[in-house]
Coordinates of C-alpha atoms and ligand atoms in Angstrom, one line a residue:
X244 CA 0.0 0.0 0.0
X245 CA 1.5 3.2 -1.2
X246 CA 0.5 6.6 0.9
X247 CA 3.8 8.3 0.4
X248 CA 3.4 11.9 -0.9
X249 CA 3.7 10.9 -4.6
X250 CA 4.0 9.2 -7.0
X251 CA 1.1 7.5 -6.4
X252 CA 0.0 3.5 -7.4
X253 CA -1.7 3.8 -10.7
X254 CA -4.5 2.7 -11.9
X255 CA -5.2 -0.5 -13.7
X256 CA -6.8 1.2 -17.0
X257 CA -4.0 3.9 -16.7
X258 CA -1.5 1.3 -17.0
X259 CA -3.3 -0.3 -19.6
X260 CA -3.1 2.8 -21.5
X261 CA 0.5 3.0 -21.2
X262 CA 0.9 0.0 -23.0
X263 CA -0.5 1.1 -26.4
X264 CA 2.1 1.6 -29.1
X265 CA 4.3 5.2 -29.5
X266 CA 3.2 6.9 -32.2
X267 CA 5.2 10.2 -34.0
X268 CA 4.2 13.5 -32.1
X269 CA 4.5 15.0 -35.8
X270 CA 1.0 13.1 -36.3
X271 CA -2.5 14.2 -36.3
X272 CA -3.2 11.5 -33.6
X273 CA -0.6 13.0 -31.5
X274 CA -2.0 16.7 -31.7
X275 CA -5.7 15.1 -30.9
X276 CA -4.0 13.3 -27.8
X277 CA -2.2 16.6 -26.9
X278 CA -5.1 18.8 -27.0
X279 CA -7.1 16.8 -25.1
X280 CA -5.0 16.4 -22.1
X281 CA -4.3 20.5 -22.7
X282 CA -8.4 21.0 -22.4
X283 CA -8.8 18.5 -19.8
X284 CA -6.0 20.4 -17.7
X285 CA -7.6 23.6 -18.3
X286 CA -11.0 21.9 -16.6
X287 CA -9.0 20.8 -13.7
X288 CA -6.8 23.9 -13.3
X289 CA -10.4 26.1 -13.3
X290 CA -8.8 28.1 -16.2
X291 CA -11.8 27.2 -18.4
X292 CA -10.2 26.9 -21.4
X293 CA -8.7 30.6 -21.1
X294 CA -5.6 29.9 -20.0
X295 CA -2.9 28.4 -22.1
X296 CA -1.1 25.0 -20.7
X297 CA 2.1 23.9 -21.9
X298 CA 2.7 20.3 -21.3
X299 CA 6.0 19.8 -20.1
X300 CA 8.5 16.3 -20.7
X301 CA 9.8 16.3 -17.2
X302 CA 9.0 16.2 -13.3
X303 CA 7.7 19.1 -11.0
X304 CA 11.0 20.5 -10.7
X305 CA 10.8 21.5 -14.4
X306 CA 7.4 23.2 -14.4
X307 CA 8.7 25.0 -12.0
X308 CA 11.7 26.5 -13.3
X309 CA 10.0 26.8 -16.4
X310 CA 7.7 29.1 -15.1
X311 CA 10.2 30.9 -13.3
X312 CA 13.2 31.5 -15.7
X313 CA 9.8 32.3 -18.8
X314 CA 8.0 35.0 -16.9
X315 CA 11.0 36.6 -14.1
X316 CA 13.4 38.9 -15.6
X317 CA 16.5 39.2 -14.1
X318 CA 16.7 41.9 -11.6
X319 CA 13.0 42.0 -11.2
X320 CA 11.6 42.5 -7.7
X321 CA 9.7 38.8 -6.0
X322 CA 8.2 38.2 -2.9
X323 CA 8.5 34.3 -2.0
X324 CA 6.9 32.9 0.4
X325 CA 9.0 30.3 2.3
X326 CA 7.3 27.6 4.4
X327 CA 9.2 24.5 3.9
X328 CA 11.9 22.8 1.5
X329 CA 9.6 23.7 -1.9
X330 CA 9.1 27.2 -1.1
X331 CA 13.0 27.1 -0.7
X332 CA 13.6 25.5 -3.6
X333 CA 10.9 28.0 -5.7
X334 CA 12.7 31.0 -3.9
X335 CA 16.2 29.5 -5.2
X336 CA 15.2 29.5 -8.3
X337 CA 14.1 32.8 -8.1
X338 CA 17.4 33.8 -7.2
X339 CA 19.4 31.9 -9.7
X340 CA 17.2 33.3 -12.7
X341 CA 18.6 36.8 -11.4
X342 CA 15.6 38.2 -9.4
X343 CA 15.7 40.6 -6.8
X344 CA 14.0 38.2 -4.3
X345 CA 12.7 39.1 -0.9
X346 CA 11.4 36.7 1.3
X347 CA 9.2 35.8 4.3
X348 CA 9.7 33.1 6.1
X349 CA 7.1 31.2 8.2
X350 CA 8.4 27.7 10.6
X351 CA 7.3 24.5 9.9
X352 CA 3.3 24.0 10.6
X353 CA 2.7 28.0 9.8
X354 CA 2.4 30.4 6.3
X355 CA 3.5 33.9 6.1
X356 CA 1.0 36.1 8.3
X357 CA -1.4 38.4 5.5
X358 CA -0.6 41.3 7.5
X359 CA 3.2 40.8 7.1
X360 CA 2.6 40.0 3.3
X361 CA 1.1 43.6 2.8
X362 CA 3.5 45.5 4.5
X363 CA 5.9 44.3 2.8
X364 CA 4.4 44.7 -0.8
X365 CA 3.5 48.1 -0.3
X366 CA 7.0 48.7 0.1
X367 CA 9.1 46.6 -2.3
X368 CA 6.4 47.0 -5.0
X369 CA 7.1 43.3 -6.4
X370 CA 6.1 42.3 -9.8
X371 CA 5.2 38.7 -8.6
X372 CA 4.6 36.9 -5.4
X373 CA 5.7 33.5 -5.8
X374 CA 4.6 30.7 -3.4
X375 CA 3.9 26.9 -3.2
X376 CA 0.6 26.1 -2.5
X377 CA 0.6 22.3 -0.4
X378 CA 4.1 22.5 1.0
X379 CA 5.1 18.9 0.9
X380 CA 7.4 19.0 3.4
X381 CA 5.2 20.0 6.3
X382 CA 1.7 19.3 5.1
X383 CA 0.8 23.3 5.2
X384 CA -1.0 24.9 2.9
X385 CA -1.9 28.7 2.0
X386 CA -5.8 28.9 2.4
X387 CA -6.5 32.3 1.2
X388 CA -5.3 32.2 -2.3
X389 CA -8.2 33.6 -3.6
X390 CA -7.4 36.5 -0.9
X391 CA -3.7 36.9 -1.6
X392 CA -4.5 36.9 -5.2
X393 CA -6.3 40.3 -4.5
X394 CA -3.5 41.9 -2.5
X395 CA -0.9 41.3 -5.3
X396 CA -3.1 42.9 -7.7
X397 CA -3.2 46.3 -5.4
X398 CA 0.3 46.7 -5.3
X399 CA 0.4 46.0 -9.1
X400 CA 2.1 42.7 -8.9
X401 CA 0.7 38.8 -10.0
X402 CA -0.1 35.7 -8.0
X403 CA 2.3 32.6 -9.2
X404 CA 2.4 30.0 -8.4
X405 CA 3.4 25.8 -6.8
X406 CA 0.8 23.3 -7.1
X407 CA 2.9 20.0 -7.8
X408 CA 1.4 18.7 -4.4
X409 CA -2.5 20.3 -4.8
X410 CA -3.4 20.3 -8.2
X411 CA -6.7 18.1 -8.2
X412 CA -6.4 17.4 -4.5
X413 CA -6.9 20.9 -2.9
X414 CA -9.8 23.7 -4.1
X415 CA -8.0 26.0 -6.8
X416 CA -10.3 27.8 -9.1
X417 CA -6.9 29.7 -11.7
X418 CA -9.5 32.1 -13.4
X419 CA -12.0 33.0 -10.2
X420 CA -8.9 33.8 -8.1
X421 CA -6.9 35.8 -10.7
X422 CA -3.7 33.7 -10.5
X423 CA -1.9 34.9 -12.8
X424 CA 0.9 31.5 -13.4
X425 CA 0.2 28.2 -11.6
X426 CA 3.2 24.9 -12.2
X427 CA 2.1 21.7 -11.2
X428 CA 2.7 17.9 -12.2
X429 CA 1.4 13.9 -13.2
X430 CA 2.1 11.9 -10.6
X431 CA 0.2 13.2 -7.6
X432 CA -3.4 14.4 -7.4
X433 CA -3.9 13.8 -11.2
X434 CA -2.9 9.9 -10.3
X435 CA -0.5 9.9 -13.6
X436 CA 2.9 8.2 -13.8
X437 CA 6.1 10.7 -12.8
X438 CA 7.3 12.0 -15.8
X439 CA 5.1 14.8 -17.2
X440 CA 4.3 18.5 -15.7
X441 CA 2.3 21.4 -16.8
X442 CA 2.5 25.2 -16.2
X443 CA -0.7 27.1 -17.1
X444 CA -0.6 30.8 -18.1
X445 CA -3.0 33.8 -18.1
X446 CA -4.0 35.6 -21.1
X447 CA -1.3 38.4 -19.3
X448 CA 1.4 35.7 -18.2
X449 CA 1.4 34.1 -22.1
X450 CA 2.6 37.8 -23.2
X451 CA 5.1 38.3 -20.7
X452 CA 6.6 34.4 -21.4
X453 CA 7.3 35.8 -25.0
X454 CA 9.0 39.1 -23.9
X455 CA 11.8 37.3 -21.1
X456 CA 15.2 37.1 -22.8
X457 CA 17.7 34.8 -21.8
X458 CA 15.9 31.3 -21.3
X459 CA 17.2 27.8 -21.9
X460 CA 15.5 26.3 -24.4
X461 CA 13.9 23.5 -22.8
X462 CA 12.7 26.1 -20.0
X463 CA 11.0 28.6 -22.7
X464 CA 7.3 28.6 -22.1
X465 CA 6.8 31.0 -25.0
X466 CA 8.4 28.0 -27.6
X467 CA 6.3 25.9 -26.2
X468 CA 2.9 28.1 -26.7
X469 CA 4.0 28.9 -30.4
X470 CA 4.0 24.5 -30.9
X471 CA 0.8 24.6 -28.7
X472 CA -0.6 26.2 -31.2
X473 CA 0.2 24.3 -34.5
X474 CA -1.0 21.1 -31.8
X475 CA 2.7 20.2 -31.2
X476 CA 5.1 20.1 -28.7
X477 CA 8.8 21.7 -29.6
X478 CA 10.6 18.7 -28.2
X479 CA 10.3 14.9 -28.2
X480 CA 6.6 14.3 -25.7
X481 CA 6.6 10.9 -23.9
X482 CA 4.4 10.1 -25.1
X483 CA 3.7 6.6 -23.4
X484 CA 3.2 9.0 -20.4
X485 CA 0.8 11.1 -22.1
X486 CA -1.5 8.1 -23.1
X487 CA -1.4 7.5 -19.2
X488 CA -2.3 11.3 -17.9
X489 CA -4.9 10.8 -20.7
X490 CA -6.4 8.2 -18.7
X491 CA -5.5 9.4 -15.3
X492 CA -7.8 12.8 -16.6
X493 CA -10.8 10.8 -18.1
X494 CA -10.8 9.1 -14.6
X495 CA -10.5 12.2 -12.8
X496 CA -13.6 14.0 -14.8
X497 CA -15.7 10.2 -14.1
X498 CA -14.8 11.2 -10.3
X499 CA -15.7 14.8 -10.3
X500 CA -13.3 17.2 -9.6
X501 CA -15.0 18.7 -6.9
X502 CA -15.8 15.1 -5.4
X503 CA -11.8 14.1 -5.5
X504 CA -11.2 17.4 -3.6
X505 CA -14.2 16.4 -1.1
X506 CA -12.9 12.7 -0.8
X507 CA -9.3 14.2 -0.2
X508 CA -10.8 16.3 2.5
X509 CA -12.6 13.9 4.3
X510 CA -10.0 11.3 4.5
X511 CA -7.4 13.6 5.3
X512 CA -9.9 14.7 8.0
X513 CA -10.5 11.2 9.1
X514 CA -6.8 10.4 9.4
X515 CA -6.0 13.8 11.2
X516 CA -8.8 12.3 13.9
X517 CA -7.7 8.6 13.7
X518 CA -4.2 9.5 14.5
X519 CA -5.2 12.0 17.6
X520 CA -6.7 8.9 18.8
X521 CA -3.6 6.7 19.3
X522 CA -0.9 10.3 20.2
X523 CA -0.2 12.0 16.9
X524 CA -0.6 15.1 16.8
X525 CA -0.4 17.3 13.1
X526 CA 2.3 19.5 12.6
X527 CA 0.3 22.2 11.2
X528 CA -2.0 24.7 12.6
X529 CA -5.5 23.7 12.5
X530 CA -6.7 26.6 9.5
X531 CA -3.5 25.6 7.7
X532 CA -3.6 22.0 7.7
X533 CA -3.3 20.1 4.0
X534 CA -5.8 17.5 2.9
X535 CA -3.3 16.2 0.2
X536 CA -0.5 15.6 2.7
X537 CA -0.7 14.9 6.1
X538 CA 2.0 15.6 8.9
X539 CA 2.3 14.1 11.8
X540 CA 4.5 14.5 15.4
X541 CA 4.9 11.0 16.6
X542 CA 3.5 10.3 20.3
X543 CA 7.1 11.6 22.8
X544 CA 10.0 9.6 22.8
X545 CA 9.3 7.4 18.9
X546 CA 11.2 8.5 16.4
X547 CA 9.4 9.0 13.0
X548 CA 12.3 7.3 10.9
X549 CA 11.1 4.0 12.8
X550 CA 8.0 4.2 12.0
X551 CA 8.2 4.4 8.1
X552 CA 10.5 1.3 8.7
X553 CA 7.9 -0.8 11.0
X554 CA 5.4 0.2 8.5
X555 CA 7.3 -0.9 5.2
X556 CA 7.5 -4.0 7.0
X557 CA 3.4 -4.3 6.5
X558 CA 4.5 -3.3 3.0
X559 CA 2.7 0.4 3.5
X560 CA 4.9 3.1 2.5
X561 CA 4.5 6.3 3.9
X562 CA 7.3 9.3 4.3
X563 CA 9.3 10.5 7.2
X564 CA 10.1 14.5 7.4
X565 CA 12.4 16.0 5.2
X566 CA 16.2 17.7 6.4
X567 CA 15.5 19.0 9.8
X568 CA 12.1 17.4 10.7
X569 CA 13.6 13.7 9.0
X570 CA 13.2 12.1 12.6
X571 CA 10.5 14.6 13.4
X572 CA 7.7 14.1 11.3
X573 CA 5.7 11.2 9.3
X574 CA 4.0 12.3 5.7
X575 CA 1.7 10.7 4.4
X576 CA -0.3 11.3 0.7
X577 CA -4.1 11.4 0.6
X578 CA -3.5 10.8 -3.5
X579 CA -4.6 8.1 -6.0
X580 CA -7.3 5.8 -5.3
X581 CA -7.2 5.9 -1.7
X582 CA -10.5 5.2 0.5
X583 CA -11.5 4.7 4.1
X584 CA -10.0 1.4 4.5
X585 CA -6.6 2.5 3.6
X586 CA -6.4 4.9 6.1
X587 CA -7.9 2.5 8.6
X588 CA -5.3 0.1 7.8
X589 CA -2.6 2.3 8.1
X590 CA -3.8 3.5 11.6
X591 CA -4.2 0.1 12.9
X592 CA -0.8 -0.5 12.0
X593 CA 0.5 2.8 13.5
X594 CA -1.4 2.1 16.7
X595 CA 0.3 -1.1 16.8
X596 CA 3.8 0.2 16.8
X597 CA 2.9 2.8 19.2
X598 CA 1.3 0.0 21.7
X599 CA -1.8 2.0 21.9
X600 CA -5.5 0.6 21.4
X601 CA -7.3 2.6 18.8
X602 CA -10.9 4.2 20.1
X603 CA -13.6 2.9 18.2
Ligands
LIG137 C1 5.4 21.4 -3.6 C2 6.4 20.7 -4.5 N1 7.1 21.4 -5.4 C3 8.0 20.8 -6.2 C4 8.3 19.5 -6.2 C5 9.3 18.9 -7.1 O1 8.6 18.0 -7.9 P1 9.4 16.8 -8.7 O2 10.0 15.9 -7.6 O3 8.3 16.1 -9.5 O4 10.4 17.4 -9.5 C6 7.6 18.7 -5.2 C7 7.9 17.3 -5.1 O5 7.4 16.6 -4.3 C8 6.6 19.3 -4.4 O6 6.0 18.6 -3.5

């Protein structure tokens, strides 16, 4: 049983689809497989067909920096939020496209206060606040996008942003809330294999991607958009991949997207109870807790590493904390196919390691 933060198991018929033969992404059957993945993204995204997507060969990592190094200009002026190792990572990238970054930091469990955000935009005047959305490594997420969205627009600046971890998992409506960039990837909430990634543009963000100068090749969003538009990609597409997100999408719109962010929410929820039962106790703060990934604090004196190893013996995989909180924390995905009785298999386990009886 795999409940690690991503990848997640597949499913049978997106492994099935996978197996079909490749077929030359200078075809007509590869443009009709590219655009629908592209319109099916755009449903999922809540861009409503408005915003461009460019389909990315490549993991999280490279939607990222794509995004970054096609729409940041050296020496322009960013606000990051930093809340964990991803928002450090996205700030770092930031800095090594040039930017003049300025950050706010929040501790592990918390997100940069609203009040600090404003102050400090009214006084740097940034052209973009950049943030992650689900920070992975603490199972925190921003709940007022919709809100933070609005204040970057006041001091002139645009919303971009992380959703590798949230995308299909957590609410995110691109066009309602105004966000203005938003990178995110296959293998999590979309229940894809690793491999592919997306970055999806505004109207406004699709102009600026073509006026940057200086971007790699493989990182320029504005290529990309030009193949978009003869149904292409510029670069060799898995395209075994692609068959699968294909799949992993036609599943996703049979679930609903709003039902796969209400099942995440109420098994997250369920699990965040379970485990308070038997001495866990979340890492974040109750209004900024994740559905997508949970974090937990092991009852005093068991160390989380441990427990990921006791569990693996079960064969269920979950994830211990990342650099400082490696010992600290446990991490597990609410992504894929997951239902009740996964998460009451996994507590039962836990319960046992910890020698506690789970309430019924
Ligand atoms: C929030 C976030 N951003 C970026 C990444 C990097 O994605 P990848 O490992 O697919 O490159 C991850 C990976 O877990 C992530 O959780």
């Amino acid at each position: 049983m795999i409940l690690v933060p991503g990848p997640v198991e597949l499913h049978p018929r997106v492994l099935k689809a996978m197996s079909e033969q490749v077929i030359s992404h200078r075809s007509e059957k590869f443009s009709e497989l590219l655009m629908k993945i592209v319109n099916d993204l755009s449903w999922a995204i809540g861009a409503e067909n408005e915003a461009k997507i460019a389909l990315l060969t490549g993991s999280g990592t490279l939607a990222v920096e794509s995004m970054v190094y096609s729409l940041v200009n050296p020496g322009d002026s960013v606000l990051a939020l930093e809340f964990g190792e991803f928002g450090k990572r996205l700030r770092e990238s930031l800095e090594s496209r040039g930017a003049n970054v300025f950050t706010i930091k929040a501790p592990p469990g918390r997100t940069p206060e609203a009040g600090e955000i404003e102050t400090i935009a009214k006084k740097i005047k940034p052209k973009y606040i950049a943030t992650v959305h689900v920070e992975t490594s603490t199972g925190t997420m921003i709940n007022n996008l919709k809100d933070m969205s609005k204040l970057a627009e006041e001091f002139g600046a645009k919303l971009i942003l992380d959703a590798v971890s949230s995308l299909g998992l957590e609410e995110l409506y691109m066009n309602k809330w105004s966000i203005n960039a938003i990178a995110s990837c296959s293998q999590k909430g979309l229940g894809a294999p690793p491999g592919l990634s997306l970055v999806a543009l505004s109207e406004e963000a699709v102009k600026r991607v073509c006026e940057t100068t200086g971007k790699p090749s493989y990182l320029d969003l504005c290529k990309n958009l030009r193949f978009l538009e003869k149904r292409e990609t510029p670069f060799t597409p898995a395209v075994n991949l692609m068959y699968g997100l294909a799949e992993a999408l036609k599943l996703l719109r049979e679930e609903g997207i709003e039902e796969r962010w209400k099942r995440t929410k109420r098994l997250s929820e369920l699990l965040y109870n379970m485990t308070e039962d038997i001495g866990f106790s979340p890492l974040a703060e109750e209004t900024n807790r994740a559905h997508a990934v949970v974090a937990l604090v092991p009852p005093n004196g068991f160390s989380a590493t441990e427990i990921v190893k006791a569990l693996r013996k079960k064969e269920i995989y979950i994830a211990s904390g990342m650099g400082d909180l490696k010992d600290r924390i446990l991490r597990i995905g609410i992504m894929g196919y997951v239902n009740e009785s996964h998460i009451e298999k996994l507590v039962k386990e836990m319960a046992e390691i910890v020698g506690r009886k789970k309430i019924e």
